[in-house]
Every structure is written in structure tokens, then in C-alpha cells.
Tab-separated table of C-alpha atoms in Angstrom:
chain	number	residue	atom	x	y	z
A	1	UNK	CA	-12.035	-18.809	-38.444
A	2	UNK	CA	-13.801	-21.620	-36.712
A	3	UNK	CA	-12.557	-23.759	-33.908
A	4	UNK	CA	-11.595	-26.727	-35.944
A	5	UNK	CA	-8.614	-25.494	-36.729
A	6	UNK	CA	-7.242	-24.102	-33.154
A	7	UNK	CA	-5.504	-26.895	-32.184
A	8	UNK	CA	-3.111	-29.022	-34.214
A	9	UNK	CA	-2.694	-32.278	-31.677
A	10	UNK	CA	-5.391	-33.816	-30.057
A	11	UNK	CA	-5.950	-33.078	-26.324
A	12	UNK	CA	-6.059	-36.612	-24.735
A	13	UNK	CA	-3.467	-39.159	-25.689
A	14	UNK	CA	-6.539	-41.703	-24.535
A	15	UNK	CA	-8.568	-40.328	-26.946
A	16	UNK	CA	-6.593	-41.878	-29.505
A	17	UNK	CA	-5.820	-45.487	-28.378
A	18	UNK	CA	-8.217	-46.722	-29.642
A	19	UNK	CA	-8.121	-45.249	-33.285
A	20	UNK	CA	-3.979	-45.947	-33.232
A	21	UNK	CA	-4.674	-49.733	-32.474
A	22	UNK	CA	-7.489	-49.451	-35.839
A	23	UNK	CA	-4.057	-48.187	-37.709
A	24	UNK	CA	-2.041	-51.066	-36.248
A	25	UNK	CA	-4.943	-53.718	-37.072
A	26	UNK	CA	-4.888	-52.401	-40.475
A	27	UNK	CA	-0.919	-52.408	-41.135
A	28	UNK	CA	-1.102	-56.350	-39.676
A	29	UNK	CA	-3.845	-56.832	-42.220
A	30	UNK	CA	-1.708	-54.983	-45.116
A	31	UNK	CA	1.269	-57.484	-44.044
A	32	UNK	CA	-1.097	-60.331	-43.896
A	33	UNK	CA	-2.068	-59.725	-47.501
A	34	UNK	CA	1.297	-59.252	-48.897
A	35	UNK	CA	2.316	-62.060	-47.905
A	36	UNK	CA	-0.416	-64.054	-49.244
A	37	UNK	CA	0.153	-62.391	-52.832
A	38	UNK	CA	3.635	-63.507	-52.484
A	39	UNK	CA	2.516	-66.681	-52.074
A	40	UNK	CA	0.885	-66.656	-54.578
A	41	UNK	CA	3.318	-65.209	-56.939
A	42	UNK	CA	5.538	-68.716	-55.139
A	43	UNK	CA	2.760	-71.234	-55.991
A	44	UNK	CA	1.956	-70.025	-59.713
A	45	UNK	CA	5.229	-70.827	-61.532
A	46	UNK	CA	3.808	-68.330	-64.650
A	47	UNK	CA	5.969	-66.606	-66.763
A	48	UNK	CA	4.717	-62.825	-67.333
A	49	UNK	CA	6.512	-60.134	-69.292
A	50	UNK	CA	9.588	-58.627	-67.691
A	51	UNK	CA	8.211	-55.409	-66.655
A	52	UNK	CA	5.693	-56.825	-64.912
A	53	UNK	CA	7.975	-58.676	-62.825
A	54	UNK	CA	10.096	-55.681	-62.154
A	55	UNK	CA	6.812	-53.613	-61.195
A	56	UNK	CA	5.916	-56.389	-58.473
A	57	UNK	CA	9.856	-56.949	-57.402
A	58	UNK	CA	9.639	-52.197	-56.757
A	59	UNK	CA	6.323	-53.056	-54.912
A	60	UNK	CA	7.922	-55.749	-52.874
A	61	UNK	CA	10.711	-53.488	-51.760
A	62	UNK	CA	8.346	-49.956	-51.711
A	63	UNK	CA	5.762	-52.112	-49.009
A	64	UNK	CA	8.891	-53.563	-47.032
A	65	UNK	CA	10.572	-49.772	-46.651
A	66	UNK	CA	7.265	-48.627	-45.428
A	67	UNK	CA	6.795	-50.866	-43.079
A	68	UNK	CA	9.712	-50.932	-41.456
A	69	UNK	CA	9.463	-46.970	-41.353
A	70	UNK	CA	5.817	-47.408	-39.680
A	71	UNK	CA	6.892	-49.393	-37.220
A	72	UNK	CA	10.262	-47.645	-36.254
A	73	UNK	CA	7.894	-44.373	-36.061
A	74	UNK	CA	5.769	-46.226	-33.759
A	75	UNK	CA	7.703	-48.493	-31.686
A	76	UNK	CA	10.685	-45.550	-31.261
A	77	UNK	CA	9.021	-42.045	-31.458
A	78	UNK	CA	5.555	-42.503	-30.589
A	79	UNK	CA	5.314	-45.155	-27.638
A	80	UNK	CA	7.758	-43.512	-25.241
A	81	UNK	CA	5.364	-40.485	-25.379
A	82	UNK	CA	2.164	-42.302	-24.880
A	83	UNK	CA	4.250	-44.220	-21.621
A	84	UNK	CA	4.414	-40.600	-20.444
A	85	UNK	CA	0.605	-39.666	-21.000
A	86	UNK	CA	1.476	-37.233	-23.330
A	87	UNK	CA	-0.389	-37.259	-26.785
A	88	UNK	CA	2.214	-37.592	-30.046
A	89	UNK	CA	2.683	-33.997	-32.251
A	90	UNK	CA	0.212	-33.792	-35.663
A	91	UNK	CA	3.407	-34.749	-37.675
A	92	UNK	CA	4.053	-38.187	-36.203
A	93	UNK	CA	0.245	-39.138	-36.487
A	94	UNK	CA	0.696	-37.515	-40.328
A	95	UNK	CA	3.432	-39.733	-40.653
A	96	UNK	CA	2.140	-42.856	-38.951
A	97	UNK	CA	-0.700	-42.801	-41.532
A	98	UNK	CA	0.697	-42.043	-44.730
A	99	UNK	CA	2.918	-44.717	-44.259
A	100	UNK	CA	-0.040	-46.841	-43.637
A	101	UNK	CA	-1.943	-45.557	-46.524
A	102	UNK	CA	1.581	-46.368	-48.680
A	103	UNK	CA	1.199	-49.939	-47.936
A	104	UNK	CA	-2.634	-50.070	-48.662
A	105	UNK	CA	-2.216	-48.791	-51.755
A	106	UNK	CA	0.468	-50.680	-52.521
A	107	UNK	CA	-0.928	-54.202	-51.932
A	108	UNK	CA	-4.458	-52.631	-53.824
A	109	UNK	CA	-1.691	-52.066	-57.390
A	110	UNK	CA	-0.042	-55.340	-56.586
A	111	UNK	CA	-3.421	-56.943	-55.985
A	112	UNK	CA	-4.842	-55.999	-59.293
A	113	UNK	CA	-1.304	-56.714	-60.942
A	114	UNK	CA	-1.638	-60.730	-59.433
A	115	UNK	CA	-5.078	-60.620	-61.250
A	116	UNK	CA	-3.516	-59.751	-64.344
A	117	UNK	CA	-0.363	-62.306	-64.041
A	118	UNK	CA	-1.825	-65.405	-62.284
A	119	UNK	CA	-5.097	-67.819	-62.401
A	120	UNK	CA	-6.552	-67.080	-58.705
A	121	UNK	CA	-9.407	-69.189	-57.545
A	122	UNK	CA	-12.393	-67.242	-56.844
A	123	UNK	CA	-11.937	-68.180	-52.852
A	124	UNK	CA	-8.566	-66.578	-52.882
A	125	UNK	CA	-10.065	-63.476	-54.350
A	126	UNK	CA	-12.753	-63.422	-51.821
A	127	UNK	CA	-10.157	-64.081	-48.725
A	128	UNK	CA	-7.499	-61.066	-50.875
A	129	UNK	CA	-11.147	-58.756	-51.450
A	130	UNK	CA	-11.933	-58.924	-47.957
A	131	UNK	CA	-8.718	-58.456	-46.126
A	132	UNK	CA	-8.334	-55.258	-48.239
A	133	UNK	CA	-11.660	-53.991	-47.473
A	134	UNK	CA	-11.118	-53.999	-43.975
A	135	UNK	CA	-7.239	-52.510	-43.932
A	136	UNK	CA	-8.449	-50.060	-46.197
A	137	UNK	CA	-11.752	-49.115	-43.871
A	138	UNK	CA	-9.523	-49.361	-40.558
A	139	UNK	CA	-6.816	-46.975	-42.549
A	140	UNK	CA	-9.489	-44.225	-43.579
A	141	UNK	CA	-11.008	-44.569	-40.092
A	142	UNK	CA	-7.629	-43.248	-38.906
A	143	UNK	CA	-7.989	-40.550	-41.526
A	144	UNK	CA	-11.589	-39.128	-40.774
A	145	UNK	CA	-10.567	-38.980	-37.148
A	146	UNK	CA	-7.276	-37.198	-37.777
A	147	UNK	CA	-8.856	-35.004	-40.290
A	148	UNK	CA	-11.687	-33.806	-38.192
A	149	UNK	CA	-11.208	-34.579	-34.714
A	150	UNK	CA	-7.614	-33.016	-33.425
A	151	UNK	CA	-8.525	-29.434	-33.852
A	152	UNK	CA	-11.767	-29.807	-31.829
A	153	UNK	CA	-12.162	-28.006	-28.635
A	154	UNK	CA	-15.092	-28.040	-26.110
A	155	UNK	CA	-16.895	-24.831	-27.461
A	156	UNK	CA	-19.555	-23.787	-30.521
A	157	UNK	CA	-19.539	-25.604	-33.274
A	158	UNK	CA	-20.849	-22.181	-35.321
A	159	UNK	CA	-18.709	-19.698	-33.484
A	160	UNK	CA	-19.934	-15.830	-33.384
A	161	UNK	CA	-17.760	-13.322	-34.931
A	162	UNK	CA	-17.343	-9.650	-33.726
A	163	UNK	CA	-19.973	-9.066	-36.359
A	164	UNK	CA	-22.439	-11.736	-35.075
A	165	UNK	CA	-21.655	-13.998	-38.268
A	166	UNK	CA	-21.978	-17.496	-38.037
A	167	UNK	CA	-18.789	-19.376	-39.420
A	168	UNK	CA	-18.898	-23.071	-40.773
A	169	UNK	CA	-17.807	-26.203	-39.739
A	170	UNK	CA	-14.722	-27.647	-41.008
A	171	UNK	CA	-14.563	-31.487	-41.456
A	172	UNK	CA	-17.085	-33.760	-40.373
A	173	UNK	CA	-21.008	-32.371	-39.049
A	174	UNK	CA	-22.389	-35.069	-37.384
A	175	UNK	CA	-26.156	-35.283	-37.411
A	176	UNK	CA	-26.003	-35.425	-33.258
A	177	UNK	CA	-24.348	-31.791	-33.872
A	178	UNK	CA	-27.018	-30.045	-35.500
A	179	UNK	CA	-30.011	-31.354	-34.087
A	180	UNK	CA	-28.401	-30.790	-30.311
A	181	UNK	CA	-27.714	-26.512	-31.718
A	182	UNK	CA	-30.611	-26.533	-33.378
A	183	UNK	CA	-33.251	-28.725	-30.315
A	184	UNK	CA	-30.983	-27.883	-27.474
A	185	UNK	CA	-29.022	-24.580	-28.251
A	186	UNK	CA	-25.700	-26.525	-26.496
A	187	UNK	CA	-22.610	-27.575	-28.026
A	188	UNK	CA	-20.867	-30.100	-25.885
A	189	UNK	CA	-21.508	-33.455	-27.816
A	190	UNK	CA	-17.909	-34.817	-28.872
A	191	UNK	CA	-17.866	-37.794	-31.748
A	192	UNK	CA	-16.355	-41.030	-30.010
A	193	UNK	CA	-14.854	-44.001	-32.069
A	194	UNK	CA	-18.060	-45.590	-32.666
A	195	UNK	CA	-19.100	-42.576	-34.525
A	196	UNK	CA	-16.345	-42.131	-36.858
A	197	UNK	CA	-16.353	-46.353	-37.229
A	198	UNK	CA	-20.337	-45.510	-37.994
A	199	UNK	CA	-19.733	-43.237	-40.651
A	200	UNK	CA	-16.338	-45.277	-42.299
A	201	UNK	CA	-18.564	-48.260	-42.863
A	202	UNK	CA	-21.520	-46.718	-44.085
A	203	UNK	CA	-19.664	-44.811	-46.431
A	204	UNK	CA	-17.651	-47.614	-47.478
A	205	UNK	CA	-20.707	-49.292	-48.489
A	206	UNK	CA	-22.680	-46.849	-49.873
A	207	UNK	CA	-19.862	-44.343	-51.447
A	208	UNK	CA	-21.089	-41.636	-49.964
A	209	UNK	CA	-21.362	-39.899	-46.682
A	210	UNK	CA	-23.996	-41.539	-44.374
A	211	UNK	CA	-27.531	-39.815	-44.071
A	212	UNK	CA	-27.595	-36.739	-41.521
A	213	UNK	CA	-24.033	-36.506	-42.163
A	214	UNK	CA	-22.487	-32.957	-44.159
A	215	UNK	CA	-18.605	-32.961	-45.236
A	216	UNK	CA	-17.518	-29.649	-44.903
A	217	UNK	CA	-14.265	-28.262	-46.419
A	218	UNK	CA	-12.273	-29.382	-49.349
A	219	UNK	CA	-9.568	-32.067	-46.961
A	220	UNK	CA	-12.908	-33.903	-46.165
A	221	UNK	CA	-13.841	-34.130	-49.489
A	222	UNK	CA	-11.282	-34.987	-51.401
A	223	UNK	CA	-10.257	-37.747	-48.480
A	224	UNK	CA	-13.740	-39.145	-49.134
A	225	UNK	CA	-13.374	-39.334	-52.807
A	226	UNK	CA	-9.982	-41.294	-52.360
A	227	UNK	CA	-11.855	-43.834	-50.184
A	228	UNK	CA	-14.705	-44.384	-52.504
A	229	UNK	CA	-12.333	-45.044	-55.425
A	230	UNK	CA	-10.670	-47.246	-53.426
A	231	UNK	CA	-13.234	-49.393	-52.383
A	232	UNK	CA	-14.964	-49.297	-55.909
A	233	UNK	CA	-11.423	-50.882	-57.047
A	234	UNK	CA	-12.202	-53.403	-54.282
A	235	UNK	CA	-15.389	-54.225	-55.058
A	236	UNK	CA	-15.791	-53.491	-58.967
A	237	UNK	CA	-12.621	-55.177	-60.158
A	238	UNK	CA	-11.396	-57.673	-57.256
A	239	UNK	CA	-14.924	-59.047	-55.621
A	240	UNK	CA	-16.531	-58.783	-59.402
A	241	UNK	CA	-13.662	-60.921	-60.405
A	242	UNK	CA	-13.762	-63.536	-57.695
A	243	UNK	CA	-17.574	-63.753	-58.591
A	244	UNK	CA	-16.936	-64.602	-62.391
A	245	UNK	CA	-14.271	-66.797	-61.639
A	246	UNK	CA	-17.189	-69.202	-59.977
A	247	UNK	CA	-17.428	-72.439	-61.283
């Protein structure tokens, strides 16, 4: 097997600062949002069938739970650790952003559900559209970098076997990657932030990986096929809506 999956935690707790305070951004965002559809849901005074209303009450309570589990997760189990310089186990940062992913998914459903129920003005859809774009970008950000990053280890990217076989990359193959084994024969360039931001963004906008960039391995794949249905969802049905709503 390859060296992607050697190690199960990342090596440098400062290593993931930065994408832990993208996760943070994007739960703040995610609260932001809810409570501007419950606004909403304040200001409209509509009546809407009785399931409905139960649906959005269970999504009230589901996004409440999972927040207070993110931040208990945070502020109890995974702080103390990072006060110590130690970096927190695969399971927390599993946790940490499933929970996260809960509560972007959650406001996308009750999103689409206020579309259904209530008159929004187009500017409301616009502010809703783009505070979802970016909790859902900063969330899969997380996600890429978890995905591909922990098990890395300073060593070849294509690893020789005892039989001289080359074995494949697992995750993410960053066009900096190939051209530096295949210009330089080396193997110590490491994707930053920046990268992983790079290739979130692009592939946001574009639905599909960036150019030079190769998704190896079915996690990868399917993770990238959740984020492009999510952001079609934001931009097909919530932006396309805001749009045709202008006077």
C-alpha cells in the first residue's frame, strides 16, 4: 500500500489551525443563516400545511443538538490538547466535521423548505445563497484536507514495492506533485492551505476538480460528488430563484 494511508492523525497540530478555524468560520456562518431563516419564518406570518411546520420545528431542534455537540467537542475535548501542542486523534476531527456537515445540510433542506413556504425577496435569497456557499466551501475545505492530508508523510508519493511496482496515490495529486517526480525526480513538496483553498473554490465553481488536478480513490470521489450537488442546489435552485424573483 501507499503512504497515504500510514498515518491516521496528522503530524503537526499547527498544521491544522488554520483549516480548524475554516471549520469554525463555517459553523458561525451555518448559525448566522439559521437564524436569519428563523427570522424569516418570524416576519412571514404564512400559514403552510402541518407537516411542513413539523419538518422545520425537527430541523430547528436537529441544527441546535448539533451545534451544541460541535462546540462541546471543541471547546472540551479538542482545545486542551492543542494548549498542550499535541494534534487531536482522527476521530475527534471525524467528529468535529460531520457535525459541521449536519448543520450545513441542514440549513441547505430548511433553506429550500423557506422557498417553498414563504415570499423571500430576491436580496434575501442572494444574502441566504451566499452565506451557504461559503459555509458549505469552508466545510468541504475541512474535508479535502482531512481526507487527503493526515496520512501524508515526508517520502514518495509512488512508493517502490519489493517487486519494483509503482503504487498509486490515494486522495488528492496535486499538479506541483507530478511535474516535481516527473522534472525533478524529488518528492518533498507538501500541499499548504492555500492549495487545498485553491482547489475547494475552483471546484466549487466549476464542479469539477481544477485542471492539473487527479482524484484518486473512491473517498475522494464520492466527497467531490457530494460537494458538487451541493453547490448545484445552491446555485440551480436558491441563486436561480433569487434571480427570477427580480423585479
Amino acid at each position: 500500500m501507499g503512504y497515504r494511508s500510514t498515518y491516521t492523525t496528522p503530524r503537526d497540530a499547527a498544521s491544522l489551525r488554520p483549516f480548524l478555524i475554516a471549520l469554525v468560520a463555517a459553523v458561525l456562518l451555518n448559525l448566522g443563516l439559521r437564524l436569519r431563516i428563523f427570522e424569516h419564518v418570524l416576519r412571514a406570518h404564512q400559514s403552510a400545511p402541518w407537516l411542513m411546520g413539523v419538518i422545520a420545528r425537527g430541523l430547528l431542534v436537529v441544527f441546535a443538538a448539533l451545534l451544541v455537540a460541535f462546540w462541546w467537542l471543541l471547546l472540551v475535548r479538542l482545545l486542551p490538547e492543542f494548549r498542550r501542542g499535541l494534534a487531536p486523534s482522527r476521530r475527534q476531527l471525524a467528529s468535529l466535521v460531520w457535525l459541521a456537515s449536519g448543520m450545513a445540510a441542514n440549513n441547505l433542506l430548511s433553506e429550500n423548505i423557506a422557498i417553498y413556504r414563504l415570499n423571500l425577496s430576491s436580496y434575501t435569497l442572494l444574502i441566504d445563497a451566499l452565506m451557504l456557499y461559503l459555509s458549505i466551501n469552508l466545510t468541504f475545505l475541512f474535508w479535502y484536507w482531512f481526507v487527503d492530508n493526515p496520512p501524508r508523510r515526508l517520502g514518495a508519493l509512488w512508493e517502490q514495492s519489493g517487486s519494483a511496482a509503482l503504487t498509486t496515490p490515494y486522495g488528492i495529486v496535486f499538479p506541483e506533485e507530478t511535474l516535481e517526480r516527473d522534472v525533478l525526480r524529488s518528492d518533498r513538496w507538501q500541499p499548504e492551505f492555500m492549495d487545498y483553498a485553491y482547489f475547494t473554490i475552483l471546484s466549487s465553481n466549476c464542479f469539477g476538480p481544477p485542471e492539473g488536478h487527479l482524484l484518486v480513490g473512491r473517498p475522494i470521489k464520492v466527497l467531490h460528488s457530494v460537494h458538487s450537488l451541493a453547490m448545484i442546489t445552491v446555485f440551480i435552485v436558491i441563486l436561480a430563484r433569487a434571480i427570477n424573483t427580480l423585479n
